[in-house]
Amino acid sequence: MNHSTQHSPLDRLPAWLLALLALALGGLLALALMTTASGQVGLADSRLTNIVLPLAAAGCLIALSLYSPLAGFLAWIALAPYSQHLALDLRLGAGIPDLSLSRMLAGFLLLLVITQAALGKRKLRPLAWSDLAYALFLFGLLFSVPQTVYGKLEGVQTILDAYIVPFIALFIARQVVRNQRDLRWLTVVLMASAVAFSLLIIREQLTGEVLLYSREAARYSRSFQKVISLMGNAAPIGVSTAMAIPLGLTMLAQSLQAGSPATPARRAGQLVLAAALAICALGVYMTYNRASWLAVAVTLVVLLALRPRMRRMLLPVLLLAAVLAIVFWQTVVNSPAVTERLLEDDSVGYRTTVLRLAL
């Protein structure tokens, strides 16, 4: 990561282009929301949602990517979780793989950065050893496709969406996030997405109503709702939210560092960021999903181990939490979060059985 103070491409976007793109995307999303919420999809509506909206959305994002690959990438990762629910994926009919927004943008941005590198307009960052290890993992994963009970085509599409597209997104992020300004833009987008996820989690846990997913509500136990809004499972939405927390903490620590001017705008930004982090932490907790809780714990351990500045900011908070846990220990260990979720072992037995069958 280049730590220079060079400007991000987003800083050079002209106001007229920002306004035009905002109007276009805003209009498309409003139309998609109204069509989705109407509940009465006729032939014209079907053509609109299956063809016109996806192509228009992809066209807007491709145009934005041509001007600034970073802006296109950020718009993609912000919209990707909602694309299938807002008619932004191109449905090609039975037997033909759909062209989802993520598939289209992943392919286009990958081609764009490689083309720019071939023309000498961009220097590609080299692959790391972890990338090669992941490639070997994918190679091994593809060998499991003939064994799937859902069909080979469905198996390949699952691997594409769940493993290959995220890997392409990581590769593209390494190429387009070039300096601290770019990283701040990425952090802002990921934190905004995490706050939106958290609000969905909290709302479903409190009301029991599922949003943006065509499944009925489900429960982990008598006390807790199983969050399935947006992504169909608590683990992906919880882990996605948890992964934004270290970026937000790092941004807050940099903003609070000694020597930074204490302007009203900076103070307001710090308060907004702190509130966003609190909402994200609450959202992850209210998934009542152990993988999400573990994701937060691992990120905190890594930050404390590698970033001395984080120790000064987080240790007082963690010590206070530890003192409160000790004082109210009996209440904590007897709470439903511990007895019904943390210590629940049915899913552990299920995973052990699956592992035994797989081996």
mmCIF file of C-alpha atoms in Angstrom:
data_model
loop_
_atom_site.group_PDB
_atom_site.id
_atom_site.type_symbol
_atom_site.label_atom_id
_atom_site.label_comp_id
_atom_site.label_asym_id
_atom_site.label_seq_id
_atom_site.Cartn_x
_atom_site.Cartn_y
_atom_site.Cartn_z
ATOM 1 C CA MET A 1 0.000 0.000 0.000
ATOM 2 C CA ASN A 2 1.386 3.357 -1.035
ATOM 3 C CA HIS A 3 1.292 5.713 1.954
ATOM 4 C CA SER A 4 1.805 8.874 -0.071
ATOM 5 C CA THR A 5 -0.706 11.671 -0.033
ATOM 6 C CA GLN A 6 -1.526 11.418 -3.761
ATOM 7 C CA HIS A 7 -5.159 11.948 -4.616
ATOM 8 C CA SER A 8 -7.612 9.161 -5.175
ATOM 9 C CA PRO A 9 -9.311 8.943 -8.601
ATOM 10 C CA LEU A 10 -12.587 9.554 -6.766
ATOM 11 C CA ASP A 11 -11.358 13.029 -5.814
ATOM 12 C CA ARG A 12 -11.213 13.941 -9.518
ATOM 13 C CA LEU A 13 -14.783 12.970 -10.399
ATOM 14 C CA PRO A 14 -16.499 16.060 -11.837
ATOM 15 C CA ALA A 15 -19.663 17.207 -10.111
ATOM 16 C CA TRP A 16 -21.787 16.768 -13.243
ATOM 17 C CA LEU A 17 -20.739 13.131 -13.612
ATOM 18 C CA LEU A 18 -21.417 12.400 -9.954
ATOM 19 C CA ALA A 19 -24.862 14.001 -10.237
ATOM 20 C CA LEU A 20 -25.673 12.112 -13.448
ATOM 21 C CA LEU A 21 -24.579 8.756 -12.081
ATOM 22 C CA ALA A 22 -26.373 9.376 -8.787
ATOM 23 C CA LEU A 23 -29.599 10.208 -10.633
ATOM 24 C CA ALA A 24 -29.262 7.190 -12.930
ATOM 25 C CA LEU A 25 -28.500 4.699 -10.173
ATOM 26 C CA GLY A 26 -31.057 6.291 -7.838
ATOM 27 C CA GLY A 27 -33.747 6.072 -10.495
ATOM 28 C CA LEU A 28 -32.883 2.469 -11.282
ATOM 29 C CA LEU A 29 -32.921 1.436 -7.639
ATOM 30 C CA ALA A 30 -36.205 3.261 -7.003
ATOM 31 C CA LEU A 31 -37.751 1.531 -10.018
ATOM 32 C CA ALA A 32 -36.407 -1.832 -8.861
ATOM 33 C CA LEU A 33 -37.780 -1.304 -5.362
ATOM 34 C CA MET A 34 -41.224 -0.317 -6.631
ATOM 35 C CA THR A 35 -41.346 -3.273 -9.021
ATOM 36 C CA THR A 36 -40.200 -5.703 -6.341
ATOM 37 C CA ALA A 37 -42.639 -4.345 -3.764
ATOM 38 C CA SER A 38 -45.628 -4.304 -6.114
ATOM 39 C CA GLY A 39 -46.110 -8.076 -5.882
ATOM 40 C CA GLN A 40 -47.844 -8.064 -9.282
ATOM 41 C CA VAL A 41 -45.373 -8.757 -12.048
ATOM 42 C CA GLY A 42 -47.010 -8.833 -15.460
ATOM 43 C CA LEU A 43 -45.364 -9.368 -18.861
ATOM 44 C CA ALA A 44 -44.160 -5.773 -19.142
ATOM 45 C CA ASP A 45 -42.897 -5.806 -15.580
ATOM 46 C CA SER A 46 -41.147 -9.112 -16.268
ATOM 47 C CA ARG A 47 -39.285 -7.656 -19.246
ATOM 48 C CA LEU A 48 -38.398 -4.629 -17.152
ATOM 49 C CA THR A 49 -37.023 -6.586 -14.214
ATOM 50 C CA ASN A 50 -35.392 -9.392 -16.217
ATOM 51 C CA ILE A 51 -33.754 -7.365 -18.990
ATOM 52 C CA VAL A 52 -33.963 -3.566 -18.847
ATOM 53 C CA LEU A 53 -33.023 -2.923 -15.211
ATOM 54 C CA PRO A 54 -30.063 -5.348 -15.092
ATOM 55 C CA LEU A 55 -28.608 -4.049 -18.366
ATOM 56 C CA ALA A 56 -29.106 -0.416 -17.356
ATOM 57 C CA ALA A 57 -27.498 -0.986 -13.945
ATOM 58 C CA ALA A 58 -24.562 -2.861 -15.483
ATOM 59 C CA GLY A 59 -24.183 -0.109 -18.080
ATOM 60 C CA CYS A 60 -24.022 2.583 -15.396
ATOM 61 C CA LEU A 61 -21.431 0.660 -13.390
ATOM 62 C CA ILE A 62 -19.341 -0.152 -16.469
ATOM 63 C CA ALA A 63 -19.345 3.524 -17.498
ATOM 64 C CA LEU A 64 -18.316 4.490 -13.971
ATOM 65 C CA SER A 65 -15.576 1.840 -13.998
ATOM 66 C CA LEU A 66 -14.160 3.149 -17.271
ATOM 67 C CA TYR A 67 -13.794 6.580 -15.704
ATOM 68 C CA SER A 68 -12.538 5.282 -12.347
ATOM 69 C CA PRO A 69 -12.028 1.540 -11.723
ATOM 70 C CA LEU A 70 -11.997 2.271 -7.978
ATOM 71 C CA ALA A 71 -15.408 3.952 -8.124
ATOM 72 C CA GLY A 72 -16.825 1.086 -10.167
ATOM 73 C CA PHE A 73 -15.400 -1.456 -7.756
ATOM 74 C CA LEU A 74 -16.851 0.323 -4.715
ATOM 75 C CA ALA A 75 -20.273 0.650 -6.353
ATOM 76 C CA TRP A 76 -20.178 -3.050 -7.222
ATOM 77 C CA ILE A 77 -19.388 -4.309 -3.721
ATOM 78 C CA ALA A 78 -22.002 -1.963 -2.248
ATOM 79 C CA LEU A 79 -24.780 -3.190 -4.567
ATOM 80 C CA ALA A 80 -23.795 -6.862 -4.905
ATOM 81 C CA PRO A 81 -25.595 -8.163 -1.758
ATOM 82 C CA TYR A 82 -28.886 -6.643 -2.937
ATOM 83 C CA SER A 83 -28.685 -7.341 -6.682
ATOM 84 C CA GLN A 84 -30.811 -10.511 -6.745
ATOM 85 C CA HIS A 85 -33.513 -8.866 -4.626
ATOM 86 C CA LEU A 86 -33.654 -5.590 -6.602
ATOM 87 C CA ALA A 87 -33.820 -7.065 -10.115
ATOM 88 C CA LEU A 88 -30.216 -6.145 -10.947
ATOM 89 C CA ASP A 89 -29.239 -9.670 -12.076
ATOM 90 C CA LEU A 90 -29.816 -10.634 -15.715
ATOM 91 C CA ARG A 91 -31.987 -13.773 -15.855
ATOM 92 C CA LEU A 92 -31.332 -15.743 -19.056
ATOM 93 C CA GLY A 93 -33.948 -18.459 -18.691
ATOM 94 C CA ALA A 94 -34.020 -22.099 -17.694
ATOM 95 C CA GLY A 95 -30.848 -24.053 -18.382
ATOM 96 C CA ILE A 96 -28.709 -20.953 -19.002
ATOM 97 C CA PRO A 97 -26.499 -19.556 -16.216
ATOM 98 C CA ASP A 98 -27.645 -16.117 -15.096
ATOM 99 C CA LEU A 99 -25.447 -13.060 -15.577
ATOM 100 C CA SER A 100 -25.541 -11.651 -12.078
ATOM 101 C CA LEU A 101 -24.265 -8.163 -11.362
ATOM 102 C CA SER A 102 -21.282 -9.675 -9.549
ATOM 103 C CA ARG A 103 -20.370 -11.969 -12.436
ATOM 104 C CA MET A 104 -20.596 -9.143 -14.975
ATOM 105 C CA LEU A 105 -18.632 -6.612 -12.943
ATOM 106 C CA ALA A 106 -16.031 -9.135 -11.798
ATOM 107 C CA GLY A 107 -15.349 -10.144 -15.392
ATOM 108 C CA PHE A 108 -15.348 -6.578 -16.705
ATOM 109 C CA LEU A 109 -13.120 -5.111 -13.983
ATOM 110 C CA LEU A 110 -10.688 -8.028 -14.250
ATOM 111 C CA LEU A 111 -10.463 -7.503 -18.014
ATOM 112 C CA LEU A 112 -10.130 -3.736 -17.504
ATOM 113 C CA VAL A 113 -7.193 -3.847 -15.080
ATOM 114 C CA ILE A 114 -5.392 -6.497 -17.180
ATOM 115 C CA THR A 115 -5.911 -4.400 -20.326
ATOM 116 C CA GLN A 116 -4.629 -1.281 -18.575
ATOM 117 C CA ALA A 117 -1.566 -3.235 -17.457
ATOM 118 C CA ALA A 118 -0.958 -4.503 -21.007
ATOM 119 C CA LEU A 119 -1.146 -0.916 -22.309
ATOM 120 C CA GLY A 120 1.308 0.274 -19.668
ATOM 121 C CA LYS A 121 -1.287 2.389 -17.835
ATOM 122 C CA ARG A 122 -1.207 0.290 -14.676
ATOM 123 C CA LYS A 123 1.348 -1.856 -12.884
ATOM 124 C CA LEU A 124 -0.182 -5.021 -11.503
ATOM 125 C CA ARG A 125 0.650 -6.030 -7.974
ATOM 126 C CA PRO A 126 2.168 -9.533 -7.862
ATOM 127 C CA LEU A 127 0.336 -12.528 -6.471
ATOM 128 C CA ALA A 128 1.263 -13.626 -2.949
ATOM 129 C CA TRP A 129 1.917 -17.167 -1.721
ATOM 130 C CA SER A 130 -1.536 -17.150 -0.127
ATOM 131 C CA ASP A 131 -3.069 -16.539 -3.568
ATOM 132 C CA LEU A 132 -1.313 -19.603 -4.935
ATOM 133 C CA ALA A 133 -2.512 -21.639 -1.955
ATOM 134 C CA TYR A 134 -6.074 -20.458 -2.633
ATOM 135 C CA ALA A 135 -5.705 -21.411 -6.305
ATOM 136 C CA LEU A 136 -4.695 -24.929 -5.249
ATOM 137 C CA PHE A 137 -7.733 -25.026 -2.951
ATOM 138 C CA LEU A 138 -9.989 -24.056 -5.879
ATOM 139 C CA PHE A 139 -8.361 -26.706 -8.057
ATOM 140 C CA GLY A 140 -9.127 -29.329 -5.434
ATOM 141 C CA LEU A 141 -12.643 -27.972 -4.954
ATOM 142 C CA LEU A 142 -13.416 -28.401 -8.637
ATOM 143 C CA PHE A 143 -12.716 -32.121 -8.278
ATOM 144 C CA SER A 144 -15.768 -32.338 -6.002
ATOM 145 C CA VAL A 145 -18.143 -31.105 -8.720
ATOM 146 C CA PRO A 146 -18.869 -34.575 -10.212
ATOM 147 C CA GLN A 147 -19.934 -35.766 -6.744
ATOM 148 C CA THR A 148 -22.512 -33.038 -6.121
ATOM 149 C CA VAL A 149 -26.144 -34.068 -5.752
ATOM 150 C CA TYR A 150 -27.334 -30.786 -7.313
ATOM 151 C CA GLY A 151 -25.864 -31.342 -10.790
ATOM 152 C CA LYS A 152 -22.533 -30.394 -12.320
ATOM 153 C CA LEU A 153 -23.690 -27.039 -13.702
ATOM 154 C CA GLU A 154 -25.113 -25.985 -10.342
ATOM 155 C CA GLY A 155 -21.924 -27.144 -8.630
ATOM 156 C CA VAL A 156 -19.707 -25.086 -10.938
ATOM 157 C CA GLN A 157 -21.926 -22.009 -10.505
ATOM 158 C CA THR A 158 -21.805 -22.381 -6.724
ATOM 159 C CA ILE A 159 -18.001 -22.507 -6.768
ATOM 160 C CA LEU A 160 -17.927 -19.527 -9.142
ATOM 161 C CA ASP A 161 -20.141 -17.338 -6.952
ATOM 162 C CA ALA A 162 -18.899 -18.464 -3.540
ATOM 163 C CA TYR A 163 -15.156 -18.759 -4.198
ATOM 164 C CA ILE A 164 -13.933 -17.523 -7.588
ATOM 165 C CA VAL A 165 -15.784 -14.181 -7.780
ATOM 166 C CA PRO A 166 -14.691 -13.174 -4.224
ATOM 167 C CA PHE A 167 -11.091 -14.071 -5.160
ATOM 168 C CA ILE A 168 -11.364 -11.898 -8.283
ATOM 169 C CA ALA A 169 -12.772 -9.094 -6.105
ATOM 170 C CA LEU A 170 -9.752 -9.384 -3.790
ATOM 171 C CA PHE A 171 -7.377 -9.278 -6.769
ATOM 172 C CA ILE A 172 -9.124 -6.215 -8.202
ATOM 173 C CA ALA A 173 -9.085 -4.476 -4.816
ATOM 174 C CA ARG A 174 -5.314 -4.908 -4.664
ATOM 175 C CA GLN A 175 -4.965 -3.274 -8.066
ATOM 176 C CA VAL A 176 -7.322 -0.311 -7.645
ATOM 177 C CA VAL A 177 -6.720 0.555 -3.960
ATOM 178 C CA ARG A 178 -3.347 2.244 -4.329
ATOM 179 C CA ASN A 179 -2.946 4.660 -1.423
ATOM 180 C CA GLN A 180 -4.395 5.812 1.898
ATOM 181 C CA ARG A 181 -7.123 7.896 0.274
ATOM 182 C CA ASP A 182 -8.346 4.909 -1.711
ATOM 183 C CA LEU A 183 -8.286 2.797 1.447
ATOM 184 C CA ARG A 184 -10.385 5.390 3.278
ATOM 185 C CA TRP A 185 -12.964 5.303 0.480
ATOM 186 C CA LEU A 186 -13.043 1.503 0.719
ATOM 187 C CA THR A 187 -13.419 1.676 4.502
ATOM 188 C CA VAL A 188 -16.314 4.132 4.248
ATOM 189 C CA VAL A 189 -18.177 1.915 1.761
ATOM 190 C CA LEU A 190 -17.601 -1.260 3.777
ATOM 191 C CA MET A 191 -18.624 0.412 7.040
ATOM 192 C CA ALA A 192 -21.793 1.805 5.437
ATOM 193 C CA SER A 193 -22.612 -1.679 4.120
ATOM 194 C CA ALA A 194 -21.911 -3.224 7.532
ATOM 195 C CA VAL A 195 -24.219 -0.725 9.246
ATOM 196 C CA ALA A 196 -26.980 -1.598 6.760
ATOM 197 C CA PHE A 197 -26.429 -5.311 7.444
ATOM 198 C CA SER A 198 -26.524 -4.662 11.195
ATOM 199 C CA LEU A 199 -29.812 -2.794 10.972
ATOM 200 C CA LEU A 200 -31.324 -5.721 9.042
ATOM 201 C CA ILE A 201 -30.013 -8.147 11.682
ATOM 202 C CA ILE A 202 -31.307 -6.108 14.614
ATOM 203 C CA ARG A 203 -34.686 -5.553 12.973
ATOM 204 C CA GLU A 204 -35.222 -9.238 12.210
ATOM 205 C CA GLN A 205 -34.099 -10.295 15.687
ATOM 206 C CA LEU A 206 -36.552 -7.845 17.288
ATOM 207 C CA THR A 207 -39.541 -8.285 14.967
ATOM 208 C CA GLY A 208 -39.111 -11.789 13.532
ATOM 209 C CA GLU A 209 -39.848 -10.437 10.045
ATOM 210 C CA VAL A 210 -37.601 -11.523 7.168
ATOM 211 C CA LEU A 211 -36.656 -8.871 4.618
ATOM 212 C CA LEU A 212 -35.115 -9.325 1.167
ATOM 213 C CA TYR A 213 -35.296 -13.101 1.188
ATOM 214 C CA SER A 214 -38.045 -15.488 0.102
ATOM 215 C CA ARG A 215 -38.079 -17.732 3.150
ATOM 216 C CA GLU A 216 -40.179 -17.873 6.263
ATOM 217 C CA ALA A 217 -38.688 -16.892 9.597
ATOM 218 C CA ALA A 218 -36.702 -19.534 11.476
ATOM 219 C CA ARG A 219 -35.348 -19.840 14.986
ATOM 220 C CA TYR A 220 -32.110 -21.043 16.547
ATOM 221 C CA SER A 221 -33.871 -21.710 19.834
ATOM 222 C CA ARG A 222 -36.770 -20.574 21.974
ATOM 223 C CA SER A 223 -35.054 -17.240 22.654
ATOM 224 C CA PHE A 224 -33.337 -16.353 19.377
ATOM 225 C CA GLN A 225 -34.345 -15.749 15.806
ATOM 226 C CA LYS A 226 -32.169 -17.272 13.078
ATOM 227 C CA VAL A 227 -31.318 -14.285 10.903
ATOM 228 C CA ILE A 228 -31.951 -15.041 7.229
ATOM 229 C CA SER A 229 -32.699 -11.570 5.820
ATOM 230 C CA LEU A 230 -30.758 -10.670 2.658
ATOM 231 C CA MET A 231 -28.291 -13.602 2.596
ATOM 232 C CA GLY A 232 -30.378 -16.547 3.797
ATOM 233 C CA ASN A 233 -28.132 -17.393 6.731
ATOM 234 C CA ALA A 234 -26.742 -15.637 9.782
ATOM 235 C CA ALA A 235 -23.134 -16.683 9.131
ATOM 236 C CA PRO A 236 -22.422 -14.768 5.877
ATOM 237 C CA ILE A 237 -24.151 -11.558 6.936
ATOM 238 C CA GLY A 238 -22.572 -11.716 10.406
ATOM 239 C CA VAL A 239 -19.048 -12.486 9.181
ATOM 240 C CA SER A 240 -19.328 -9.798 6.479
ATOM 241 C CA THR A 241 -20.268 -7.280 9.163
ATOM 242 C CA ALA A 242 -17.490 -8.461 11.466
ATOM 243 C CA MET A 243 -14.863 -8.088 8.732
ATOM 244 C CA ALA A 244 -15.609 -4.366 8.397
ATOM 245 C CA ILE A 245 -14.970 -3.690 12.094
ATOM 246 C CA PRO A 246 -11.120 -3.803 11.969
ATOM 247 C CA LEU A 247 -11.088 -1.355 9.058
ATOM 248 C CA GLY A 248 -13.373 1.005 10.976
ATOM 249 C CA LEU A 249 -11.253 0.695 14.121
ATOM 250 C CA THR A 250 -8.079 1.440 12.154
ATOM 251 C CA MET A 251 -9.679 4.483 10.560
ATOM 252 C CA LEU A 252 -10.856 5.729 13.964
ATOM 253 C CA ALA A 253 -7.396 5.211 15.497
ATOM 254 C CA GLN A 254 -5.775 7.185 12.677
ATOM 255 C CA SER A 255 -8.287 9.983 13.144
ATOM 256 C CA LEU A 256 -7.600 10.120 16.904
ATOM 257 C CA GLN A 257 -3.814 10.071 16.623
ATOM 258 C CA ALA A 258 -1.840 12.893 18.211
ATOM 259 C CA GLY A 259 -1.200 15.880 15.980
ATOM 260 C CA SER A 260 -4.431 15.635 14.008
ATOM 261 C CA PRO A 261 -6.338 18.945 13.920
ATOM 262 C CA ALA A 262 -9.447 18.794 16.133
ATOM 263 C CA THR A 263 -11.850 20.499 13.730
ATOM 264 C CA PRO A 264 -15.643 20.259 14.202
ATOM 265 C CA ALA A 265 -15.920 18.205 11.007
ATOM 266 C CA ARG A 266 -13.286 15.748 12.254
ATOM 267 C CA ARG A 267 -15.013 15.426 15.630
ATOM 268 C CA ALA A 268 -18.351 14.789 13.922
ATOM 269 C CA GLY A 269 -16.735 12.166 11.699
ATOM 270 C CA GLN A 270 -15.201 10.452 14.725
ATOM 271 C CA LEU A 271 -18.571 10.341 16.482
ATOM 272 C CA VAL A 272 -20.301 8.953 13.390
ATOM 273 C CA LEU A 273 -17.588 6.312 12.965
ATOM 274 C CA ALA A 274 -17.737 5.329 16.647
ATOM 275 C CA ALA A 275 -21.535 5.031 16.427
ATOM 276 C CA ALA A 276 -21.209 2.922 13.261
ATOM 277 C CA LEU A 277 -18.753 0.597 15.014
ATOM 278 C CA ALA A 278 -21.126 0.241 17.974
ATOM 279 C CA ILE A 279 -24.030 -0.609 15.637
ATOM 280 C CA CYS A 280 -21.873 -3.175 13.815
ATOM 281 C CA ALA A 281 -20.762 -4.788 17.083
ATOM 282 C CA LEU A 282 -24.390 -5.008 18.236
ATOM 283 C CA GLY A 283 -25.426 -6.422 14.867
ATOM 284 C CA VAL A 284 -22.765 -9.145 15.000
ATOM 285 C CA TYR A 285 -23.776 -10.031 18.559
ATOM 286 C CA MET A 286 -27.455 -10.225 17.633
ATOM 287 C CA THR A 287 -26.822 -12.742 14.877
ATOM 288 C CA TYR A 288 -26.245 -15.211 17.753
ATOM 289 C CA ASN A 289 -23.964 -16.981 15.307
ATOM 290 C CA ARG A 290 -20.727 -18.372 16.695
ATOM 291 C CA ALA A 291 -18.766 -17.976 13.457
ATOM 292 C CA SER A 292 -19.579 -14.257 13.493
ATOM 293 C CA TRP A 293 -18.569 -13.928 17.138
ATOM 294 C CA LEU A 294 -15.326 -15.776 16.405
ATOM 295 C CA ALA A 295 -14.615 -13.446 13.468
ATOM 296 C CA VAL A 296 -14.753 -10.426 15.793
ATOM 297 C CA ALA A 297 -12.565 -12.149 18.395
ATOM 298 C CA VAL A 298 -9.930 -13.091 15.807
ATOM 299 C CA THR A 299 -9.795 -9.584 14.333
ATOM 300 C CA LEU A 300 -9.387 -8.048 17.788
ATOM 301 C CA VAL A 301 -6.553 -10.455 18.642
ATOM 302 C CA VAL A 302 -4.765 -9.662 15.371
ATOM 303 C CA LEU A 303 -5.184 -5.907 15.848
ATOM 304 C CA LEU A 304 -3.935 -6.047 19.433
ATOM 305 C CA ALA A 305 -0.948 -8.158 18.405
ATOM 306 C CA LEU A 306 0.129 -6.133 15.384
ATOM 307 C CA ARG A 307 -0.983 -2.564 16.073
ATOM 308 C CA PRO A 308 0.334 -0.920 19.289
ATOM 309 C CA ARG A 309 -1.939 2.052 18.660
ATOM 310 C CA MET A 310 -4.918 -0.279 18.812
ATOM 311 C CA ARG A 311 -3.813 -1.571 22.194
ATOM 312 C CA ARG A 312 -4.029 1.908 23.684
ATOM 313 C CA MET A 313 -7.528 2.355 22.264
ATOM 314 C CA LEU A 314 -8.995 -1.125 22.791
ATOM 315 C CA LEU A 315 -7.410 -2.392 26.007
ATOM 316 C CA PRO A 316 -9.384 -0.010 28.291
ATOM 317 C CA VAL A 317 -12.618 -1.072 26.585
ATOM 318 C CA LEU A 318 -11.753 -4.777 26.834
ATOM 319 C CA LEU A 319 -10.683 -4.428 30.477
ATOM 320 C CA LEU A 320 -13.968 -2.698 31.317
ATOM 321 C CA ALA A 321 -15.887 -5.480 29.545
ATOM 322 C CA ALA A 322 -13.901 -8.104 31.469
ATOM 323 C CA VAL A 323 -14.605 -6.401 34.811
ATOM 324 C CA LEU A 324 -18.334 -6.207 34.033
ATOM 325 C CA ALA A 325 -18.341 -9.880 32.993
ATOM 326 C CA ILE A 326 -16.695 -10.868 36.285
ATOM 327 C CA VAL A 327 -19.077 -8.747 38.359
ATOM 328 C CA PHE A 328 -22.132 -10.183 36.601
ATOM 329 C CA TRP A 329 -20.613 -13.618 35.970
ATOM 330 C CA GLN A 330 -23.583 -15.661 37.162
ATOM 331 C CA THR A 331 -25.957 -13.678 34.990
ATOM 332 C CA VAL A 332 -23.644 -14.027 31.988
ATOM 333 C CA VAL A 333 -23.151 -17.801 32.199
ATOM 334 C CA ASN A 334 -26.874 -18.406 32.728
ATOM 335 C CA SER A 335 -27.966 -16.115 29.903
ATOM 336 C CA PRO A 336 -29.660 -17.662 26.831
ATOM 337 C CA ALA A 337 -26.794 -16.391 24.652
ATOM 338 C CA VAL A 338 -24.445 -18.743 26.507
ATOM 339 C CA THR A 339 -26.721 -21.687 27.316
ATOM 340 C CA GLU A 340 -28.671 -21.795 24.042
ATOM 341 C CA ARG A 341 -26.027 -20.666 21.547
ATOM 342 C CA LEU A 342 -22.435 -20.643 22.801
ATOM 343 C CA LEU A 343 -22.674 -24.056 24.488
ATOM 344 C CA GLU A 344 -25.109 -25.627 22.018
ATOM 345 C CA ASP A 345 -23.441 -28.669 20.440
ATOM 346 C CA ASP A 346 -25.985 -30.070 17.971
ATOM 347 C CA SER A 347 -24.395 -28.236 15.039
ATOM 348 C CA VAL A 348 -20.934 -29.398 16.128
ATOM 349 C CA GLY A 349 -22.105 -33.009 15.987
ATOM 350 C CA TYR A 350 -23.635 -32.399 12.561
ATOM 351 C CA ARG A 351 -20.391 -30.913 11.214
ATOM 352 C CA THR A 352 -18.399 -33.812 12.645
ATOM 353 C CA THR A 353 -20.682 -36.243 10.830
ATOM 354 C CA VAL A 354 -20.344 -34.304 7.560
ATOM 355 C CA LEU A 355 -16.543 -34.264 7.890
ATOM 356 C CA ARG A 356 -16.480 -38.008 8.561
ATOM 357 C CA LEU A 357 -18.636 -38.702 5.498
ATOM 358 C CA ALA A 358 -16.531 -36.383 3.328
ATOM 359 C CA LEU A 359 -13.328 -38.155 4.292
#
